[in-house]
């Protein structure tokens, strides 16, 4: 038989390589608030993430389930709540029209007055 008609016994082929998943390291945690939080607000949270750089292939190690994490911030204080406290009203004191207008004259026995109270 002629060599040119002999069937080939070798041929090139490609074996698929396993590729493991590759992810970035987690980012830094986001900053927690530096100021206080209102009393009725939800807890302050911080988060971090990582990104898939290469997906797994051909039986390589799978990507992790956790790509995003969140946690509650430590020791963020609640804002103090201040409320005005009031004293009782004092009795009505007559304010003469002459005083309100800056005029001199005798005081009236009735009419518009003012009640006052203190606050703290």
mmCIF file of N, CA and C in Angstrom:
data_model
loop_
_atom_site.group_PDB
_atom_site.id
_atom_site.type_symbol
_atom_site.label_atom_id
_atom_site.label_comp_id
_atom_site.label_asym_id
_atom_site.label_seq_id
_atom_site.Cartn_x
_atom_site.Cartn_y
_atom_site.Cartn_z
ATOM 1 N N UNK A 1 0.845 -1.196 0.000
ATOM 2 C CA UNK A 1 0.000 0.000 0.000
ATOM 3 C C UNK A 1 0.872 1.234 0.000
ATOM 4 N N UNK A 2 0.346 2.214 -0.636
ATOM 5 C CA UNK A 2 1.052 3.486 -0.693
ATOM 6 C C UNK A 2 0.966 4.210 0.642
ATOM 7 N N UNK A 3 2.050 4.904 1.015
ATOM 8 C CA UNK A 3 2.058 5.672 2.260
ATOM 9 C C UNK A 3 1.004 6.779 2.252
ATOM 10 N N UNK A 4 0.732 7.356 1.110
ATOM 11 C CA UNK A 4 -0.221 8.462 1.034
ATOM 12 C C UNK A 4 -1.649 8.008 1.303
ATOM 13 N N UNK A 5 -1.953 6.774 1.130
ATOM 14 C CA UNK A 5 -3.311 6.289 1.379
ATOM 15 C C UNK A 5 -3.478 5.685 2.773
ATOM 16 N N UNK A 6 -2.387 5.638 3.541
ATOM 17 C CA UNK A 6 -2.474 5.054 4.876
ATOM 18 C C UNK A 6 -3.290 5.978 5.784
ATOM 19 N N UNK A 7 -4.257 5.453 6.554
ATOM 20 C CA UNK A 7 -5.035 6.297 7.487
ATOM 21 C C UNK A 7 -4.141 6.854 8.590
ATOM 22 N N UNK A 8 -4.482 8.062 9.028
ATOM 23 C CA UNK A 8 -3.717 8.694 10.105
ATOM 24 C C UNK A 8 -4.014 7.990 11.415
ATOM 25 N N UNK A 9 -3.021 7.908 12.240
ATOM 26 C CA UNK A 9 -3.200 7.283 13.542
ATOM 27 C C UNK A 9 -3.172 8.316 14.672
ATOM 28 N N UNK A 10 -2.868 9.563 14.406
ATOM 29 C CA UNK A 10 -2.845 10.650 15.392
ATOM 30 C C UNK A 10 -3.532 11.874 14.799
ATOM 31 N N UNK A 11 -4.175 12.639 15.689
ATOM 32 C CA UNK A 11 -4.710 13.928 15.261
ATOM 33 C C UNK A 11 -4.750 14.857 16.464
ATOM 34 N N UNK A 12 -4.661 16.142 16.256
ATOM 35 C CA UNK A 12 -4.681 17.081 17.387
ATOM 36 C C UNK A 12 -6.074 17.143 17.998
ATOM 37 N N UNK A 13 -6.110 17.396 19.292
ATOM 38 C CA UNK A 13 -7.391 17.562 19.993
ATOM 39 C C UNK A 13 -7.182 18.552 21.142
ATOM 40 N N UNK A 14 -8.294 18.977 21.783
ATOM 41 C CA UNK A 14 -8.216 19.941 22.877
ATOM 42 C C UNK A 14 -8.951 19.377 24.077
ATOM 43 N N UNK A 15 -8.258 19.268 25.199
ATOM 44 C CA UNK A 15 -8.904 18.855 26.452
ATOM 45 C C UNK A 15 -9.296 20.128 27.206
ATOM 46 N N UNK A 16 -10.575 20.265 27.554
ATOM 47 C CA UNK A 16 -10.985 21.483 28.250
ATOM 48 C C UNK A 16 -10.342 21.563 29.636
ATOM 49 N N UNK A 17 -9.795 22.706 29.949
ATOM 50 C CA UNK A 17 -9.161 22.918 31.255
ATOM 51 C C UNK A 17 -10.224 23.317 32.272
ATOM 52 N N UNK A 18 -10.053 22.839 33.497
ATOM 53 C CA UNK A 18 -10.933 23.266 34.578
ATOM 54 C C UNK A 18 -10.605 24.711 34.910
ATOM 55 N N UNK A 19 -11.642 25.498 35.131
ATOM 56 C CA UNK A 19 -11.443 26.884 35.541
ATOM 57 C C UNK A 19 -12.185 27.086 36.849
ATOM 58 N N UNK A 20 -11.450 27.448 37.865
ATOM 59 C CA UNK A 20 -12.086 27.783 39.141
ATOM 60 C C UNK A 20 -12.648 29.200 39.073
ATOM 61 N N UNK A 21 -13.672 29.420 39.850
ATOM 62 C CA UNK A 21 -14.218 30.770 39.972
ATOM 63 C C UNK A 21 -13.169 31.646 40.655
ATOM 64 N N UNK A 22 -13.064 32.889 40.211
ATOM 65 C CA UNK A 22 -12.147 33.847 40.821
ATOM 66 C C UNK A 22 -12.950 35.083 41.202
ATOM 67 N N UNK A 23 -12.852 35.470 42.473
ATOM 68 C CA UNK A 23 -13.540 36.676 42.947
ATOM 69 C C UNK A 23 -12.519 37.620 43.578
ATOM 70 N N UNK A 24 -12.870 38.892 43.607
ATOM 71 C CA UNK A 24 -12.012 39.873 44.270
ATOM 72 C C UNK A 24 -12.136 39.685 45.783
ATOM 73 N N UNK A 25 -11.181 40.199 46.536
ATOM 74 C CA UNK A 25 -11.371 40.232 47.991
ATOM 75 C C UNK A 25 -12.549 41.164 48.311
ATOM 76 N N UNK A 26 -13.106 41.003 49.494
ATOM 77 C CA UNK A 26 -14.187 41.903 49.895
ATOM 78 C C UNK A 26 -13.662 43.332 49.944
ATOM 79 N N UNK A 27 -14.515 44.272 49.580
ATOM 80 C CA UNK A 27 -14.174 45.692 49.713
ATOM 81 C C UNK A 27 -14.120 46.045 51.205
ATOM 82 N N UNK A 28 -13.666 47.239 51.500
ATOM 83 C CA UNK A 28 -13.724 47.717 52.883
ATOM 84 C C UNK A 28 -15.185 47.915 53.260
ATOM 85 N N UNK A 29 -15.490 47.847 54.541
ATOM 86 C CA UNK A 29 -16.853 48.117 55.011
ATOM 87 C C UNK A 29 -17.179 49.587 54.744
ATOM 88 N N UNK A 30 -18.398 49.858 54.322
ATOM 89 C CA UNK A 30 -18.815 51.254 54.162
ATOM 90 C C UNK A 30 -18.809 51.917 55.536
ATOM 91 N N UNK A 31 -18.715 53.231 55.550
ATOM 92 C CA UNK A 31 -18.602 53.968 56.812
ATOM 93 C C UNK A 31 -19.935 53.988 57.549
ATOM 94 N N UNK A 32 -19.845 53.946 58.857
ATOM 95 C CA UNK A 32 -21.022 54.128 59.697
ATOM 96 C C UNK A 32 -21.219 55.617 59.929
ATOM 97 N N UNK A 33 -22.442 56.043 60.230
ATOM 98 C CA UNK A 33 -22.673 57.464 60.483
ATOM 99 C C UNK A 33 -21.833 57.940 61.667
ATOM 100 N N UNK A 34 -21.331 59.155 61.559
ATOM 101 C CA UNK A 34 -20.564 59.723 62.664
ATOM 102 C C UNK A 34 -21.453 60.566 63.570
ATOM 103 N N UNK A 35 -22.620 60.941 63.070
ATOM 104 C CA UNK A 35 -23.551 61.705 63.905
ATOM 105 C C UNK A 35 -24.559 60.743 64.522
ATOM 106 N N UNK A 36 -25.386 61.261 65.373
ATOM 107 C CA UNK A 36 -26.375 60.417 66.035
ATOM 108 C C UNK A 36 -27.548 60.130 65.098
ATOM 109 N N UNK A 37 -28.327 59.115 65.446
ATOM 110 C CA UNK A 37 -29.502 58.742 64.665
ATOM 111 C C UNK A 37 -30.769 59.129 65.414
ATOM 112 N N UNK A 38 -31.798 59.577 64.695
ATOM 113 C CA UNK A 38 -33.075 59.862 65.362
ATOM 114 C C UNK A 38 -33.599 58.616 66.066
ATOM 115 N N UNK A 39 -34.338 58.839 67.130
ATOM 116 C CA UNK A 39 -34.831 57.754 67.982
ATOM 117 C C UNK A 39 -35.670 56.737 67.219
ATOM 118 N N UNK A 40 -36.447 57.179 66.242
ATOM 119 C CA UNK A 40 -37.368 56.273 65.543
ATOM 120 C C UNK A 40 -36.778 55.709 64.247
ATOM 121 N N UNK A 41 -35.495 55.906 63.993
ATOM 122 C CA UNK A 41 -34.904 55.408 62.749
ATOM 123 C C UNK A 41 -34.487 53.947 62.905
ATOM 124 N N UNK A 42 -34.313 53.307 61.771
ATOM 125 C CA UNK A 42 -33.832 51.920 61.800
ATOM 126 C C UNK A 42 -32.334 51.928 62.098
ATOM 127 N N UNK A 43 -31.818 50.809 62.463
ATOM 128 C CA UNK A 43 -30.397 50.703 62.820
ATOM 129 C C UNK A 43 -29.527 51.057 61.619
ATOM 130 N N UNK A 44 -28.422 51.701 61.877
ATOM 131 C CA UNK A 44 -27.474 52.032 60.811
ATOM 132 C C UNK A 44 -26.744 50.758 60.383
ATOM 133 N N UNK A 45 -26.593 50.608 59.089
ATOM 134 C CA UNK A 45 -25.961 49.409 58.547
ATOM 135 C C UNK A 45 -24.730 49.803 57.733
ATOM 136 N N UNK A 46 -23.805 48.866 57.645
ATOM 137 C CA UNK A 46 -22.671 49.027 56.753
ATOM 138 C C UNK A 46 -22.565 47.769 55.908
ATOM 139 N N UNK A 47 -21.943 47.889 54.749
ATOM 140 C CA UNK A 47 -21.896 46.749 53.827
ATOM 141 C C UNK A 47 -20.536 46.681 53.140
ATOM 142 N N UNK A 48 -20.302 45.531 52.528
ATOM 143 C CA UNK A 48 -19.119 45.333 51.702
ATOM 144 C C UNK A 48 -19.492 44.332 50.615
ATOM 145 N N UNK A 49 -18.689 44.280 49.556
ATOM 146 C CA UNK A 49 -19.007 43.410 48.426
ATOM 147 C C UNK A 49 -17.721 42.877 47.789
ATOM 148 N N UNK A 50 -17.907 41.883 46.953
ATOM 149 C CA UNK A 50 -16.811 41.397 46.109
ATOM 150 C C UNK A 50 -17.400 41.081 44.739
ATOM 151 N N UNK A 51 -16.528 41.021 43.741
ATOM 152 C CA UNK A 51 -16.971 40.891 42.349
ATOM 153 C C UNK A 51 -16.377 39.617 41.751
ATOM 154 N N UNK A 52 -17.189 38.940 40.940
ATOM 155 C CA UNK A 52 -16.709 37.753 40.227
ATOM 156 C C UNK A 52 -15.859 38.211 39.048
ATOM 157 N N UNK A 53 -14.621 37.754 39.021
ATOM 158 C CA UNK A 53 -13.712 38.079 37.915
ATOM 159 C C UNK A 53 -13.791 37.007 36.837
ATOM 160 N N UNK A 54 -13.912 35.746 37.272
ATOM 161 C CA UNK A 54 -13.986 34.629 36.321
ATOM 162 C C UNK A 54 -14.977 33.607 36.844
ATOM 163 N N UNK A 55 -15.915 33.215 36.000
ATOM 164 C CA UNK A 55 -16.869 32.171 36.358
ATOM 165 C C UNK A 55 -16.173 30.812 36.247
ATOM 166 N N UNK A 56 -16.660 29.843 37.023
ATOM 167 C CA UNK A 56 -16.083 28.498 36.930
ATOM 168 C C UNK A 56 -16.516 27.844 35.617
ATOM 169 N N UNK A 57 -15.703 26.913 35.163
ATOM 170 C CA UNK A 57 -16.020 26.196 33.917
ATOM 171 C C UNK A 57 -15.398 24.801 33.982
ATOM 172 N N UNK A 58 -16.032 23.891 33.295
ATOM 173 C CA UNK A 58 -15.510 22.526 33.113
ATOM 174 C C UNK A 58 -15.203 21.824 34.431
ATOM 175 N N UNK A 59 -16.095 21.978 35.391
ATOM 176 C CA UNK A 59 -15.932 21.271 36.658
ATOM 177 C C UNK A 59 -15.024 21.966 37.652
ATOM 178 N N UNK A 60 -14.675 23.220 37.402
ATOM 179 C CA UNK A 60 -13.834 23.958 38.348
ATOM 180 C C UNK A 60 -14.635 24.356 39.592
ATOM 181 N N UNK A 61 -13.939 24.885 40.582
ATOM 182 C CA UNK A 61 -14.573 25.264 41.843
ATOM 183 C C UNK A 61 -15.612 26.362 41.599
ATOM 184 N N UNK A 62 -16.810 26.148 42.157
ATOM 185 C CA UNK A 62 -17.920 27.079 41.961
ATOM 186 C C UNK A 62 -17.661 28.405 42.676
ATOM 187 N N UNK A 63 -18.372 29.431 42.257
ATOM 188 C CA UNK A 63 -18.273 30.749 42.894
ATOM 189 C C UNK A 63 -18.953 30.703 44.264
ATOM 190 N N UNK A 64 -18.476 31.522 45.220
ATOM 191 C CA UNK A 64 -19.113 31.548 46.540
ATOM 192 C C UNK A 64 -20.512 32.161 46.449
ATOM 193 N N UNK A 65 -21.376 31.728 47.352
ATOM 194 C CA UNK A 65 -22.738 32.260 47.383
ATOM 195 C C UNK A 65 -22.751 33.713 47.859
ATOM 196 N N UNK A 66 -21.821 34.067 48.720
ATOM 197 C CA UNK A 66 -21.850 35.383 49.341
ATOM 198 C C UNK A 66 -20.954 36.359 48.592
ATOM 199 N N UNK A 67 -21.606 37.306 47.922
ATOM 200 C CA UNK A 67 -20.879 38.363 47.233
ATOM 201 C C UNK A 67 -21.129 39.718 47.902
ATOM 202 N N UNK A 68 -22.120 39.770 48.777
ATOM 203 C CA UNK A 68 -22.501 41.013 49.450
ATOM 204 C C UNK A 68 -22.783 40.695 50.912
ATOM 205 N N UNK A 69 -22.230 41.483 51.812
ATOM 206 C CA UNK A 69 -22.475 41.299 53.245
ATOM 207 C C UNK A 69 -22.923 42.622 53.849
ATOM 208 N N UNK A 70 -23.752 42.501 54.865
ATOM 209 C CA UNK A 70 -24.272 43.679 55.556
ATOM 210 C C UNK A 70 -24.260 43.387 57.049
ATOM 211 N N UNK A 71 -23.949 44.404 57.840
ATOM 212 C CA UNK A 71 -23.979 44.230 59.283
ATOM 213 C C UNK A 71 -24.391 45.551 59.924
ATOM 214 N N UNK A 72 -24.857 45.436 61.157
ATOM 215 C CA UNK A 72 -25.296 46.615 61.898
ATOM 216 C C UNK A 72 -24.068 47.351 62.433
ATOM 217 N N UNK A 73 -24.114 48.666 62.366
ATOM 218 C CA UNK A 73 -23.008 49.475 62.887
ATOM 219 C C UNK A 73 -22.969 49.369 64.404
ATOM 220 N N UNK A 74 -21.769 49.352 64.938
ATOM 221 C CA UNK A 74 -21.593 49.317 66.387
ATOM 222 C C UNK A 74 -21.657 50.727 66.944
ATOM 223 N N UNK A 75 -22.233 50.848 68.087
ATOM 224 C CA UNK A 75 -22.227 52.054 68.924
ATOM 225 C C UNK A 75 -22.526 53.357 68.187
ATOM 226 N N UNK A 76 -23.591 53.377 67.388
ATOM 227 C CA UNK A 76 -24.079 54.646 66.844
ATOM 228 C C UNK A 76 -25.125 55.131 67.827
ATOM 229 N N UNK A 77 -24.872 56.271 68.416
ATOM 230 C CA UNK A 77 -25.750 56.721 69.494
ATOM 231 C C UNK A 77 -27.049 57.327 68.957
ATOM 232 N N UNK A 78 -28.062 57.234 69.770
ATOM 233 C CA UNK A 78 -29.353 57.824 69.445
ATOM 234 C C UNK A 78 -29.293 59.296 69.829
ATOM 235 N N UNK A 79 -29.801 60.147 68.958
ATOM 236 C CA UNK A 79 -29.781 61.586 69.224
ATOM 237 C C UNK A 79 -30.629 61.891 70.461
ATOM 238 N N UNK A 80 -30.141 62.757 71.325
ATOM 239 C CA UNK A 80 -30.960 63.146 72.475
ATOM 240 C C UNK A 80 -32.181 63.926 71.994
ATOM 241 N N UNK A 81 -33.274 63.718 72.671
ATOM 242 C CA UNK A 81 -34.514 64.410 72.313
ATOM 243 C C UNK A 81 -34.766 65.467 73.377
ATOM 244 N N UNK A 82 -34.829 66.687 72.938
ATOM 245 C CA UNK A 82 -35.102 67.793 73.848
ATOM 246 C C UNK A 82 -36.515 68.280 73.610
ATOM 247 N N UNK A 83 -37.208 68.520 74.693
ATOM 248 C CA UNK A 83 -38.566 69.057 74.611
ATOM 249 C C UNK A 83 -38.644 70.249 75.546
ATOM 250 N N UNK A 84 -39.358 71.244 75.106
ATOM 251 C CA UNK A 84 -39.568 72.398 75.975
ATOM 252 C C UNK A 84 -40.418 71.978 77.153
ATOM 253 N N UNK A 85 -40.034 72.441 78.320
ATOM 254 C CA UNK A 85 -40.865 72.254 79.508
ATOM 255 C C UNK A 85 -41.371 73.634 79.882
ATOM 256 N N UNK A 86 -42.615 73.694 80.225
ATOM 257 C CA UNK A 86 -43.243 74.986 80.465
ATOM 258 C C UNK A 86 -43.714 75.094 81.920
ATOM 259 N N UNK A 87 -43.576 76.304 82.472
ATOM 260 C CA UNK A 87 -44.162 76.611 83.774
ATOM 261 C C UNK A 87 -45.645 76.877 83.576
ATOM 262 N N UNK A 88 -46.375 76.980 84.674
ATOM 263 C CA UNK A 88 -47.791 77.328 84.589
ATOM 264 C C UNK A 88 -47.931 78.780 84.167
ATOM 265 N N UNK A 89 -49.075 79.075 83.573
ATOM 266 C CA UNK A 89 -49.357 80.459 83.181
ATOM 267 C C UNK A 89 -49.512 81.312 84.436
ATOM 268 N N UNK A 90 -48.927 82.533 84.396
ATOM 269 C CA UNK A 90 -49.166 83.504 85.464
ATOM 270 C C UNK A 90 -50.510 84.178 85.211
ATOM 271 N N UNK A 91 -51.030 84.851 86.201
ATOM 272 C CA UNK A 91 -52.327 85.502 86.026
ATOM 273 C C UNK A 91 -52.213 86.646 85.020
ATOM 274 N N UNK A 92 -53.339 86.990 84.460
ATOM 275 C CA UNK A 92 -53.405 88.022 83.434
ATOM 276 C C UNK A 92 -53.004 89.370 84.031
ATOM 277 N N UNK A 93 -52.126 90.069 83.333
ATOM 278 C CA UNK A 93 -51.685 91.399 83.745
ATOM 279 C C UNK A 93 -52.096 92.379 82.672
ATOM 280 N N UNK A 94 -52.715 93.456 83.122
ATOM 281 C CA UNK A 94 -53.211 94.462 82.199
ATOM 282 C C UNK A 94 -52.045 95.181 81.522
ATOM 283 N N UNK A 95 -52.134 95.323 80.236
ATOM 284 C CA UNK A 95 -51.142 96.082 79.484
ATOM 285 C C UNK A 95 -51.859 97.301 78.927
ATOM 286 N N UNK A 96 -51.633 98.450 79.529
ATOM 287 C CA UNK A 96 -52.372 99.647 79.093
ATOM 288 C C UNK A 96 -52.017 100.044 77.665
ATOM 289 N N UNK A 97 -52.999 100.595 76.963
ATOM 290 C CA UNK A 97 -52.774 101.092 75.604
ATOM 291 C C UNK A 97 -51.671 102.131 75.590
ATOM 292 N N UNK A 98 -51.601 102.940 76.646
ATOM 293 C CA UNK A 98 -50.584 103.997 76.684
ATOM 294 C C UNK A 98 -49.185 103.401 76.701
ATOM 295 N N UNK A 99 -48.999 102.229 77.355
ATOM 296 C CA UNK A 99 -47.689 101.577 77.378
ATOM 297 C C UNK A 99 -47.376 101.000 76.005
ATOM 298 N N UNK A 100 -48.383 100.391 75.385
ATOM 299 C CA UNK A 100 -48.154 99.794 74.073
ATOM 300 C C UNK A 100 -47.855 100.837 73.011
ATOM 301 N N UNK A 101 -48.407 102.018 73.164
ATOM 302 C CA UNK A 101 -48.166 103.077 72.180
ATOM 303 C C UNK A 101 -46.994 103.963 72.578
ATOM 304 N N UNK A 102 -46.451 103.728 73.778
ATOM 305 C CA UNK A 102 -45.360 104.574 74.238
ATOM 306 C C UNK A 102 -45.831 105.926 74.730
ATOM 307 N N UNK A 103 -47.104 106.009 75.084
ATOM 308 C CA UNK A 103 -47.654 107.264 75.575
ATOM 309 C C UNK A 103 -47.770 107.211 77.089
ATOM 310 N N UNK A 104 -47.719 108.353 77.726
ATOM 311 C CA UNK A 104 -47.941 108.383 79.170
ATOM 312 C C UNK A 104 -49.412 108.623 79.443
ATOM 313 N N UNK A 105 -49.903 108.168 80.549
ATOM 314 C CA UNK A 105 -51.314 108.346 80.916
ATOM 315 C C UNK A 105 -51.656 107.414 82.037
ATOM 316 N N UNK A 106 -52.847 107.544 82.519
ATOM 317 C CA UNK A 106 -53.261 106.707 83.643
ATOM 318 C C UNK A 106 -53.533 105.294 83.169
ATOM 319 N N UNK A 107 -53.331 104.328 84.069
ATOM 320 C CA UNK A 107 -53.547 102.932 83.737
ATOM 321 C C UNK A 107 -55.027 102.599 83.676
ATOM 322 N N UNK A 108 -55.414 101.718 82.781
ATOM 323 C CA UNK A 108 -56.799 101.297 82.669
ATOM 324 C C UNK A 108 -57.063 100.172 83.662
ATOM 325 N N UNK A 109 -58.300 100.029 84.062
ATOM 326 C CA UNK A 109 -58.686 98.988 85.014
ATOM 327 C C UNK A 109 -59.110 97.714 84.306
ATOM 328 N N UNK A 110 -59.330 97.756 83.007
ATOM 329 C CA UNK A 110 -59.734 96.561 82.258
ATOM 330 C C UNK A 110 -59.237 96.687 80.824
ATOM 331 N N UNK A 111 -59.368 95.621 80.073
ATOM 332 C CA UNK A 111 -58.948 95.659 78.674
ATOM 333 C C UNK A 111 -57.983 94.537 78.352
ATOM 334 N N UNK A 112 -57.229 94.749 77.317
ATOM 335 C CA UNK A 112 -56.300 93.713 76.860
ATOM 336 C C UNK A 112 -55.166 93.533 77.863
ATOM 337 N N UNK A 113 -54.824 92.278 78.109
ATOM 338 C CA UNK A 113 -53.740 91.957 79.025
ATOM 339 C C UNK A 113 -52.848 90.888 78.448
ATOM 340 N N UNK A 114 -51.887 90.485 79.232
ATOM 341 C CA UNK A 114 -50.975 89.424 78.830
ATOM 342 C C UNK A 114 -50.822 88.415 79.948
ATOM 343 N N UNK A 115 -50.752 87.156 79.577
ATOM 344 C CA UNK A 115 -50.375 86.118 80.510
ATOM 345 C C UNK A 115 -48.978 85.649 80.099
ATOM 346 N N UNK A 116 -48.155 85.366 81.040
ATOM 347 C CA UNK A 116 -46.803 84.916 80.736
ATOM 348 C C UNK A 116 -46.527 83.583 81.431
ATOM 349 N N UNK A 117 -45.555 82.894 80.911
ATOM 350 C CA UNK A 117 -45.083 81.676 81.552
ATOM 351 C C UNK A 117 -43.622 81.474 81.138
ATOM 352 N N UNK A 118 -42.890 80.802 81.937
ATOM 353 C CA UNK A 118 -41.497 80.532 81.645
ATOM 354 C C UNK A 118 -41.331 79.217 80.922
ATOM 355 N N UNK A 119 -40.227 79.112 80.238
ATOM 356 C CA UNK A 119 -39.907 77.850 79.553
ATOM 357 C C UNK A 119 -38.455 77.500 79.838
ATOM 358 N N UNK A 120 -38.169 76.191 79.836
ATOM 359 C CA UNK A 120 -36.804 75.739 80.050
ATOM 360 C C UNK A 120 -36.587 74.437 79.331
#
